[in-house]
PDB file of C-alpha atoms and ligand atoms in Angstrom:
ATOM      1  CA  MET A 244     144.594 172.841 103.020  1.00 85.00           C
ATOM      2  CA  THR A 245     144.575 171.386  99.540  1.00 93.00           C
ATOM      3  CA  GLU A 246     141.709 169.417  98.287  1.00 94.00           C
ATOM      4  CA  ARG A 247     143.377 165.986  98.831  1.00 95.00           C
ATOM      5  CA  GLU A 248     144.255 166.926 102.582  1.00 94.00           C
ATOM      6  CA  LYS A 249     140.607 167.268 103.338  1.00 96.00           C
ATOM      7  CA  ALA A 250     138.595 164.762 105.168  1.00 96.00           C
ATOM      8  CA  ILE A 251     135.737 162.243 103.789  1.00 97.00           C
ATOM      9  CA  GLY A 252     132.470 163.384 105.167  1.00 98.00           C
ATOM     10  CA  VAL A 253     129.931 160.606 106.045  1.00 98.00           C
ATOM     11  CA  PHE A 254     126.396 160.879 107.254  1.00 98.00           C
ATOM     12  CA  ASP A 255     123.530 158.784 108.612  1.00 97.00           C
ATOM     13  CA  SER A 256     120.670 159.145 110.804  1.00 96.00           C
ATOM     14  CA  GLY A 257     122.443 157.462 113.710  1.00 92.00           C
ATOM     15  CA  VAL A 258     125.106 154.942 114.368  1.00 91.00           C
ATOM     16  CA  GLY A 259     124.376 152.933 111.166  1.00 91.00           C
ATOM     17  CA  GLY A 260     126.781 154.758 108.852  1.00 95.00           C
ATOM     18  CA  LEU A 261     129.562 153.644 111.250  1.00 94.00           C
ATOM     19  CA  THR A 262     129.458 150.246 109.364  1.00 92.00           C
ATOM     20  CA  VAL A 263     130.642 152.303 106.262  1.00 96.00           C
ATOM     21  CA  VAL A 264     133.349 154.114 108.553  1.00 96.00           C
ATOM     22  CA  ARG A 265     134.467 150.712 109.526  1.00 94.00           C
ATOM     23  CA  GLU A 266     135.144 149.652 105.934  1.00 95.00           C
ATOM     24  CA  LEU A 267     136.725 153.108 105.036  1.00 96.00           C
ATOM     25  CA  LEU A 268     138.979 152.898 108.073  1.00 94.00           C
ATOM     26  CA  GLU A 269     140.107 149.530 106.873  1.00 93.00           C
ATOM     27  CA  ARG A 270     140.535 150.365 103.034  1.00 95.00           C
ATOM     28  CA  LEU A 271     141.731 154.082 103.469  1.00 95.00           C
ATOM     29  CA  PRO A 272     143.566 154.185 106.748  1.00 93.00           C
ATOM     30  CA  ALA A 273     145.222 157.359 106.022  1.00 95.00           C
ATOM     31  CA  GLU A 274     142.060 159.352 105.243  1.00 96.00           C
ATOM     32  CA  ASP A 275     140.574 161.739 107.811  1.00 94.00           C
ATOM     33  CA  ILE A 276     136.999 161.038 108.336  1.00 95.00           C
ATOM     34  CA  ILE A 277     134.324 163.265 109.754  1.00 96.00           C
ATOM     35  CA  TYR A 278     130.967 161.444 110.481  1.00 97.00           C
ATOM     36  CA  PHE A 279     127.661 163.083 111.467  1.00 98.00           C
ATOM     37  CA  GLY A 280     124.983 160.918 113.149  1.00 97.00           C
ATOM     38  CA  ASP A 281     121.770 162.648 113.291  1.00 97.00           C
ATOM     39  CA  SER A 282     120.763 161.149 116.631  1.00 94.00           C
ATOM     40  CA  ALA A 283     118.049 163.711 117.539  1.00 95.00           C
ATOM     41  CA  ARG A 284     116.047 162.824 114.532  1.00 95.00           C
ATOM     42  CA  VAL A 285     116.631 159.168 113.989  1.00 94.00           C
ATOM     43  CA  PRO A 286     114.870 157.114 112.655  1.00 94.00           C
ATOM     44  CA  TYR A 287     114.508 158.487 108.947  1.00 97.00           C
ATOM     45  CA  GLY A 288     113.105 155.333 107.747  1.00 95.00           C
ATOM     46  CA  THR A 289     109.559 156.208 108.990  1.00 94.00           C
ATOM     47  CA  LYS A 290     109.508 159.724 107.787  1.00 96.00           C
ATOM     48  CA  SER A 291     108.357 161.232 104.336  1.00 96.00           C
ATOM     49  CA  PRO A 292     110.628 161.651 101.317  1.00 96.00           C
ATOM     50  CA  GLU A 293     110.265 165.547 101.870  1.00 97.00           C
ATOM     51  CA  THR A 294     111.512 165.248 105.425  1.00 98.00           C
ATOM     52  CA  VAL A 295     114.398 163.136 104.496  1.00 98.00           C
ATOM     53  CA  LEU A 296     115.470 165.379 101.710  1.00 98.00           C
ATOM     54  CA  ARG A 297     115.355 168.325 104.112  1.00 98.00           C
ATOM     55  CA  PHE A 298     117.342 166.550 106.975  1.00 98.00           C
ATOM     56  CA  SER A 299     119.745 165.343 104.227  1.00 98.00           C
ATOM     57  CA  ARG A 300     120.427 168.918 102.830  1.00 98.00           C
ATOM     58  CA  GLN A 301     121.192 170.118 106.400  1.00 97.00           C
ATOM     59  CA  ASN A 302     123.519 167.259 107.079  1.00 98.00           C
ATOM     60  CA  LEU A 303     125.464 168.023 103.981  1.00 97.00           C
ATOM     61  CA  ALA A 304     125.600 171.553 104.748  1.00 97.00           C
ATOM     62  CA  PHE A 305     127.259 170.728 108.136  1.00 97.00           C
ATOM     63  CA  LEU A 306     129.728 168.510 106.442  1.00 98.00           C
ATOM     64  CA  GLU A 307     130.692 171.142 103.904  1.00 97.00           C
ATOM     65  CA  SER A 308     131.284 173.529 106.721  1.00 96.00           C
ATOM     66  CA  LYS A 309     133.889 171.296 107.749  1.00 96.00           C
ATOM     67  CA  HIS A 310     135.535 171.358 104.478  1.00 95.00           C
ATOM     68  CA  VAL A 311     135.350 167.721 103.348  1.00 97.00           C
ATOM     69  CA  LYS A 312     136.296 166.688  99.824  1.00 97.00           C
ATOM     70  CA  LEU A 313     133.583 163.926  99.216  1.00 98.00           C
ATOM     71  CA  ILE A 314     130.503 162.928 101.023  1.00 98.00           C
ATOM     72  CA  VAL A 315     129.095 159.453 101.754  1.00 98.00           C
ATOM     73  CA  VAL A 316     125.498 159.233 102.217  1.00 98.00           C
ATOM     74  CA  ALA A 317     125.750 156.208 104.360  1.00 97.00           C
ATOM     75  CA  CYS A 318     121.965 155.851 104.842  1.00 97.00           C
ATOM     76  CA  ASN A 319     119.955 153.758 102.485  1.00 96.00           C
ATOM     77  CA  THR A 320     116.699 155.682 103.398  1.00 96.00           C
ATOM     78  CA  ALA A 321     118.399 159.041 102.267  1.00 97.00           C
ATOM     79  CA  SER A 322     120.158 157.193  99.374  1.00 97.00           C
ATOM     80  CA  SER A 323     116.843 155.854  98.163  1.00 96.00           C
ATOM     81  CA  LEU A 324     114.705 159.096  98.608  1.00 96.00           C
ATOM     82  CA  ALA A 325     116.969 162.104  98.469  1.00 97.00           C
ATOM     83  CA  LEU A 326     120.288 161.178  96.583  1.00 96.00           C
ATOM     84  CA  PRO A 327     119.041 162.028  92.883  1.00 95.00           C
ATOM     85  CA  ALA A 328     117.957 165.642  94.121  1.00 97.00           C
ATOM     86  CA  LEU A 329     121.049 165.951  96.326  1.00 97.00           C
ATOM     87  CA  GLU A 330     123.375 165.151  93.433  1.00 97.00           C
ATOM     88  CA  ALA A 331     121.488 167.607  91.332  1.00 97.00           C
ATOM     89  CA  GLU A 332     122.289 170.520  93.577  1.00 95.00           C
ATOM     90  CA  GLU A 333     125.592 169.473  95.279  1.00 92.00           C
ATOM     91  CA  GLU A 334     129.160 170.486  93.870  1.00 93.00           C
ATOM     92  CA  LEU A 335     131.081 167.870  95.995  1.00 96.00           C
ATOM     93  CA  PRO A 336     131.131 164.192  94.855  1.00 96.00           C
ATOM     94  CA  LEU A 337     128.462 162.169  96.597  1.00 97.00           C
ATOM     95  CA  VAL A 338     128.510 158.528  97.099  1.00 97.00           C
ATOM     96  CA  GLY A 339     125.269 156.586  98.189  1.00 97.00           C
ATOM     97  CA  VAL A 340     124.951 153.020  99.456  1.00 96.00           C
ATOM     98  CA  LEU A 341     122.248 151.879  97.257  1.00 95.00           C
ATOM     99  CA  LEU A 342     123.762 151.140  93.918  1.00 94.00           C
ATOM    100  CA  PRO A 343     126.906 149.380  95.504  1.00 93.00           C
ATOM    101  CA  GLY A 344     124.623 146.952  97.544  1.00 94.00           C
ATOM    102  CA  ALA A 345     122.419 146.247  94.319  1.00 96.00           C
ATOM    103  CA  ARG A 346     125.406 145.400  92.277  1.00 95.00           C
ATOM    104  CA  ALA A 347     126.796 143.046  94.842  1.00 95.00           C
ATOM    105  CA  ALA A 348     123.371 141.276  95.246  1.00 97.00           C
ATOM    106  CA  ALA A 349     123.198 140.731  91.540  1.00 97.00           C
ATOM    107  CA  ARG A 350     126.697 139.393  91.560  1.00 96.00           C
ATOM    108  CA  GLU A 351     126.364 137.187  94.695  1.00 96.00           C
ATOM    109  CA  THR A 352     122.800 135.287  93.839  1.00 98.00           C
ATOM    110  CA  ARG A 353     123.096 131.837  92.464  1.00 97.00           C
ATOM    111  CA  ASN A 354     119.373 131.087  92.516  1.00 98.00           C
ATOM    112  CA  ARG A 355     118.420 134.466  91.410  1.00 97.00           C
ATOM    113  CA  ARG A 356     116.166 135.038  94.224  1.00 98.00           C
ATOM    114  CA  VAL A 357     117.108 138.146  96.306  1.00 98.00           C
ATOM    115  CA  ALA A 358     115.376 139.481  99.309  1.00 98.00           C
ATOM    116  CA  VAL A 359     115.810 143.025 100.380  1.00 98.00           C
ATOM    117  CA  ILE A 360     115.335 144.220 103.851  1.00 98.00           C
ATOM    118  CA  GLY A 361     115.424 147.804 104.950  1.00 96.00           C
ATOM    119  CA  THR A 362     113.468 150.631 106.535  1.00 95.00           C
ATOM    120  CA  THR A 363     109.776 151.256 105.691  1.00 95.00           C
ATOM    121  CA  ALA A 364     110.747 154.491 103.608  1.00 95.00           C
ATOM    122  CA  THR A 365     113.403 152.527 101.731  1.00 96.00           C
ATOM    123  CA  ILE A 366     111.246 149.450 100.717  1.00 97.00           C
ATOM    124  CA  ASN A 367     108.110 151.815  99.840  1.00 96.00           C
ATOM    125  CA  SER A 368     110.405 153.777  97.414  1.00 96.00           C
ATOM    126  CA  GLY A 369     111.174 150.603  95.311  1.00 96.00           C
ATOM    127  CA  ALA A 370     114.659 152.081  94.807  1.00 96.00           C
ATOM    128  CA  TYR A 371     116.467 148.516  95.303  1.00 96.00           C
ATOM    129  CA  GLU A 372     114.281 146.717  93.142  1.00 96.00           C
ATOM    130  CA  ARG A 373     114.702 149.141  90.363  1.00 96.00           C
ATOM    131  CA  ALA A 374     118.410 149.084  90.777  1.00 97.00           C
ATOM    132  CA  ILE A 375     118.617 145.167  90.979  1.00 97.00           C
ATOM    133  CA  ARG A 376     116.203 144.709  88.032  1.00 97.00           C
ATOM    134  CA  ASP A 377     118.306 147.465  85.965  1.00 97.00           C
ATOM    135  CA  ILE A 378     121.225 145.231  86.465  1.00 97.00           C
ATOM    136  CA  ASP A 379     119.502 141.734  85.871  1.00 97.00           C
ATOM    137  CA  PRO A 380     115.667 141.868  84.990  1.00 97.00           C
ATOM    138  CA  GLY A 381     115.535 138.146  85.449  1.00 97.00           C
ATOM    139  CA  ILE A 382     116.269 138.253  89.318  1.00 98.00           C
ATOM    140  CA  GLU A 383     113.047 137.583  91.504  1.00 98.00           C
ATOM    141  CA  ILE A 384     112.934 140.065  94.393  1.00 98.00           C
ATOM    142  CA  TRP A 385     111.231 139.879  97.673  1.00 98.00           C
ATOM    143  CA  SER A 386     111.302 142.971  99.771  1.00 98.00           C
ATOM    144  CA  GLY A 387     110.052 143.809 103.233  1.00 98.00           C
ATOM    145  CA  ALA A 388     110.885 146.440 106.021  1.00 97.00           C
ATOM    146  CA  CYS A 389     112.093 145.424 109.538  1.00 97.00           C
ATOM    147  CA  PRO A 390     111.445 148.831 111.322  1.00 95.00           C
ATOM    148  CA  LEU A 391     112.198 147.556 114.823  1.00 96.00           C
ATOM    149  CA  PHE A 392     115.837 146.878 113.919  1.00 96.00           C
ATOM    150  CA  VAL A 393     117.026 150.422 113.794  1.00 92.00           C
ATOM    151  CA  PRO A 394     115.872 151.219 117.496  1.00 91.00           C
ATOM    152  CA  LEU A 395     117.240 147.906 118.670  1.00 94.00           C
ATOM    153  CA  VAL A 396     120.733 148.827 117.245  1.00 90.00           C
ATOM    154  CA  GLU A 397     120.487 152.321 118.457  1.00 83.00           C
ATOM    155  CA  GLU A 398     119.663 150.833 122.026  1.00 85.00           C
ATOM    156  CA  GLY A 399     122.740 148.688 121.652  1.00 85.00           C
ATOM    157  CA  TRP A 400     120.838 145.406 121.811  1.00 91.00           C
ATOM    158  CA  LEU A 401     123.130 143.767 119.046  1.00 90.00           C
ATOM    159  CA  ASP A 402     123.345 140.378 120.685  1.00 90.00           C
ATOM    160  CA  ASP A 403     120.079 139.949 122.759  1.00 96.00           C
ATOM    161  CA  GLU A 404     117.239 137.452 122.929  1.00 98.00           C
ATOM    162  CA  VAL A 405     114.575 140.257 121.958  1.00 98.00           C
ATOM    163  CA  THR A 406     116.506 140.942 118.745  1.00 98.00           C
ATOM    164  CA  ARG A 407     116.927 137.298 117.764  1.00 98.00           C
ATOM    165  CA  LEU A 408     113.144 136.824 118.169  1.00 98.00           C
ATOM    166  CA  THR A 409     112.508 140.038 116.105  1.00 98.00           C
ATOM    167  CA  ALA A 410     114.843 138.746 113.318  1.00 98.00           C
ATOM    168  CA  ALA A 411     113.305 135.230 113.363  1.00 98.00           C
ATOM    169  CA  ARG A 412     109.961 136.855 112.849  1.00 98.00           C
ATOM    170  CA  TYR A 413     110.932 139.301 110.035  1.00 98.00           C
ATOM    171  CA  LEU A 414     112.855 136.753 108.174  1.00 98.00           C
ATOM    172  CA  GLU A 415     110.101 134.099 108.133  1.00 97.00           C
ATOM    173  CA  PRO A 416     108.734 135.166 104.715  1.00 97.00           C
ATOM    174  CA  VAL A 417     112.305 135.538 103.396  1.00 97.00           C
ATOM    175  CA  ARG A 418     112.799 131.658 104.304  1.00 96.00           C
ATOM    176  CA  ARG A 419     109.730 130.774 102.514  1.00 97.00           C
ATOM    177  CA  PHE A 420     110.643 132.816  99.514  1.00 97.00           C
ATOM    178  CA  GLY A 421     113.831 130.765  99.341  1.00 97.00           C
ATOM    179  CA  ALA A 422     116.256 133.685  98.631  1.00 98.00           C
ATOM    180  CA  ASP A 423     119.839 132.704  98.791  1.00 98.00           C
ATOM    181  CA  THR A 424     121.023 136.405  99.089  1.00 98.00           C
ATOM    182  CA  ILE A 425     119.573 139.035 101.456  1.00 98.00           C
ATOM    183  CA  VAL A 426     120.532 142.612 100.817  1.00 97.00           C
ATOM    184  CA  LEU A 427     120.899 144.567 104.190  1.00 96.00           C
ATOM    185  CA  GLY A 428     119.348 147.532 102.801  1.00 95.00           C
ATOM    186  CA  CYS A 429     119.808 149.744 105.856  1.00 94.00           C
ATOM    187  CA  THR A 430     123.233 150.732 107.136  1.00 92.00           C
ATOM    188  CA  HIS A 431     122.273 149.866 110.815  1.00 91.00           C
ATOM    189  CA  TYR A 432     121.531 146.098 110.002  1.00 95.00           C
ATOM    190  CA  PRO A 433     125.139 144.878 109.567  1.00 92.00           C
ATOM    191  CA  LEU A 434     125.408 145.575 113.338  1.00 91.00           C
ATOM    192  CA  LEU A 435     122.885 142.629 113.462  1.00 95.00           C
ATOM    193  CA  GLU A 436     124.591 140.519 111.130  1.00 95.00           C
ATOM    194  CA  GLU A 437     125.064 137.446 113.171  1.00 95.00           C
ATOM    195  CA  THR A 438     121.530 137.623 114.383  1.00 97.00           C
ATOM    196  CA  ILE A 439     120.203 137.997 111.015  1.00 98.00           C
ATOM    197  CA  ALA A 440     122.608 135.305 109.604  1.00 97.00           C
ATOM    198  CA  GLY A 441     121.103 132.949 112.332  1.00 97.00           C
ATOM    199  CA  ALA A 442     117.633 133.755 111.372  1.00 97.00           C
ATOM    200  CA  ALA A 443     118.052 133.559 107.755  1.00 97.00           C
ATOM    201  CA  GLY A 444     119.573 129.961 107.906  1.00 94.00           C
ATOM    202  CA  PRO A 445     122.494 128.244 106.499  1.00 95.00           C
ATOM    203  CA  GLY A 446     124.033 128.959 103.153  1.00 95.00           C
ATOM    204  CA  VAL A 447     122.287 132.514 102.736  1.00 98.00           C
ATOM    205  CA  VAL A 448     124.683 135.235 101.615  1.00 97.00           C
ATOM    206  CA  LEU A 449     124.159 138.601 103.472  1.00 97.00           C
ATOM    207  CA  VAL A 450     125.125 141.621 101.212  1.00 95.00           C
ATOM    208  CA  ASP A 451     126.299 144.553 103.417  1.00 92.00           C
ATOM    209  CA  SER A 452     126.893 147.412 101.096  1.00 88.00           C
ATOM    210  CA  ALA A 453     129.270 149.090 103.263  1.00 91.00           C
ATOM    211  CA  GLN A 454     132.076 147.294 101.917  1.00 89.00           C
ATOM    212  CA  GLU A 455     131.031 147.807  98.215  1.00 90.00           C
ATOM    213  CA  THR A 456     130.547 151.609  99.061  1.00 95.00           C
ATOM    214  CA  ALA A 457     134.153 151.877 100.488  1.00 96.00           C
ATOM    215  CA  ILE A 458     135.643 150.374  97.209  1.00 95.00           C
ATOM    216  CA  GLU A 459     133.482 152.913  95.261  1.00 95.00           C
ATOM    217  CA  VAL A 460     134.873 155.789  97.472  1.00 97.00           C
ATOM    218  CA  GLU A 461     138.403 154.475  96.821  1.00 97.00           C
ATOM    219  CA  GLY A 462     137.860 154.508  92.939  1.00 97.00           C
ATOM    220  CA  LEU A 463     136.366 157.861  93.077  1.00 97.00           C
ATOM    221  CA  LEU A 464     139.293 159.378  95.098  1.00 97.00           C
ATOM    222  CA  ASP A 465     141.758 157.804  92.627  1.00 97.00           C
ATOM    223  CA  GLU A 466     139.616 159.103  89.556  1.00 96.00           C
ATOM    224  CA  ARG A 467     139.712 162.483  90.800  1.00 96.00           C
ATOM    225  CA  GLY A 468     143.175 162.603  92.121  1.00 97.00           C
ATOM    226  CA  LEU A 469     141.792 163.221  95.670  1.00 97.00           C
ATOM    227  CA  ARG A 470     143.588 160.607  97.707  1.00 96.00           C
ATOM    228  CA  THR A 471     145.312 162.058 100.771  1.00 95.00           C
ATOM    229  CA  PRO A 472     149.219 162.691 100.410  1.00 91.00           C
ATOM    230  CA  SER A 473     149.479 161.403 103.972  1.00 86.00           C
ATOM    231  CA  SER A 474     150.368 157.760 104.867  1.00 82.00           C
ATOM    232  CA  GLU A 475     149.779 157.827 108.553  1.00 81.00           C
ATOM    233  CA  ARG A 476     146.503 156.814 110.228  1.00 70.00           C
ATOM    234  CA  ARG A 477     144.382 159.738 110.668  1.00 80.00           C
ATOM    235  CA  ARG A 478     141.784 161.315 112.824  1.00 87.00           C
ATOM    236  CA  LEU A 479     138.214 160.160 113.052  1.00 91.00           C
ATOM    237  CA  GLU A 480     135.630 162.942 114.325  1.00 93.00           C
ATOM    238  CA  ILE A 481     132.151 162.246 115.172  1.00 96.00           C
ATOM    239  CA  TYR A 482     129.233 164.799 115.584  1.00 97.00           C
ATOM    240  CA  VAL A 483     125.902 163.960 116.612  1.00 97.00           C
ATOM    241  CA  SER A 484     122.700 166.059 116.952  1.00 97.00           C
ATOM    242  CA  ASP A 485     121.939 164.751 120.419  1.00 94.00           C
ATOM    243  CA  LEU A 486     123.459 163.327 123.464  1.00 91.00           C
ATOM    244  CA  PRO A 487     126.982 161.897 122.706  1.00 92.00           C
ATOM    245  CA  ALA A 488     127.514 159.546 125.582  1.00 89.00           C
ATOM    246  CA  ARG A 489     125.741 156.414 124.218  1.00 85.00           C
ATOM    247  CA  PHE A 490     126.618 157.245 120.823  1.00 89.00           C
ATOM    248  CA  ARG A 491     130.591 157.105 121.846  1.00 90.00           C
ATOM    249  CA  GLU A 492     129.763 153.698 123.765  1.00 87.00           C
ATOM    250  CA  VAL A 493     128.097 152.027 120.648  1.00 84.00           C
ATOM    251  CA  ALA A 494     130.752 153.473 118.300  1.00 89.00           C
ATOM    252  CA  GLU A 495     133.747 152.320 120.277  1.00 88.00           C
ATOM    253  CA  ARG A 496     132.353 148.952 120.630  1.00 79.00           C
ATOM    254  CA  PHE A 497     131.477 148.564 116.884  1.00 81.00           C
ATOM    255  CA  LEU A 498     134.554 150.169 115.500  1.00 88.00           C
ATOM    256  CA  GLY A 499     136.772 148.418 118.121  1.00 83.00           C
ATOM    257  CA  ARG A 500     138.870 151.558 118.708  1.00 84.00           C
ATOM    258  CA  PRO A 501     138.543 154.574 121.014  1.00 84.00           C
ATOM    259  CA  VAL A 502     136.848 157.701 119.244  1.00 85.00           C
ATOM    260  CA  GLU A 503     138.774 160.800 120.397  1.00 76.00           C
ATOM    261  CA  ARG A 504     135.906 163.010 119.876  1.00 85.00           C
ATOM    262  CA  VAL A 505     132.242 162.844 119.772  1.00 94.00           C
ATOM    263  CA  GLU A 506     130.596 166.270 119.837  1.00 96.00           C
ATOM    264  CA  ARG A 507     127.058 167.597 119.937  1.00 96.00           C
ATOM    265  CA  VAL A 508     126.060 170.082 117.150  1.00 95.00           C
ATOM    266  CA  ARG A 509     122.894 172.119 117.043  1.00 89.00           C
ATOM    267  CA  PHE A 510     121.589 173.332 113.788  1.00 77.00           C
TER     268      PHE A 510
HETATM  269  N1  DGL B  89     120.699 153.671 108.725  1.00 75.23           N
HETATM  270  C1  DGL B  89     119.705 154.317 107.865  1.00 75.23           C
HETATM  271  C2  DGL B  89     119.318 153.430 106.742  1.00 75.23           C
HETATM  272  O1  DGL B  89     120.270 152.844 106.010  1.00 75.23           O
HETATM  273  C3  DGL B  89     118.487 154.871 108.583  1.00 75.23           C
HETATM  274  C4  DGL B  89     117.745 153.876 109.475  1.00 75.23           C
HETATM  275  C5  DGL B  89     116.562 154.957 109.938  1.00 75.23           C
HETATM  276  O2  DGL B  89     116.962 156.267 110.426  1.00 75.23           O
HETATM  277  O3  DGL B  89     115.588 154.643 109.994  1.00 75.23           O
HETATM  278  O4  DGL B  89     118.205 153.387 106.231  1.00 75.23           O
END
């Protein structure tokens, strides 16, 4: 198999990275995708940087064993806490989700008040604030963790009264801050896009870094001559580290297509 024919690898702690897969399928329909969701160890967002780095290394090693040509770290927590270390030791090109999201936020805001919501680990790392300020030091930033969103998404409660109440409570300070742009700084959150938009109020732009990340992947494939020579729709393989049934259900509902294979792996 030539380098160009290899798949794109994607990992997240759970189903969240599927938001990136959805954009990749749309933008690069002829590429094979191999996804790993670390469902046995989700959430990452409450864990220490050392633990997130250790898990991320194992996830990369698994995807490498599947002979991928590029890996998307489709997890903001891993992108915030582990990406610089991973980049220093990894030979394959890596794409994280943080910078694309920060760029989009700086581009979208009109009143230059941006809110960032994410996991506790991502917010505590301050990585988004640094990235947005590097782009435009004049932007005012409010950031806050929404730790209940990830289990609600993993549970599949995407359109649910409990989720709406949770969102209203988390977004109350964002409304007071007056942000016109909210960065969904966790790849699970776009699955709750409608609920979050409802709680944020009218006219607020939600930045989902998945789309920006897919654009970055496309650019990198072109730059390195790694685009697949095939022009047909290709395979999506999903691997998880715990029971596959619920994962398949959420994945199919979210992607709007059947997933041929969801397989459990053990490290
Ligand atoms: N979806 C991941 C993120 O973007 C991780 C959520 C979690 O595992 O806590 O942060």
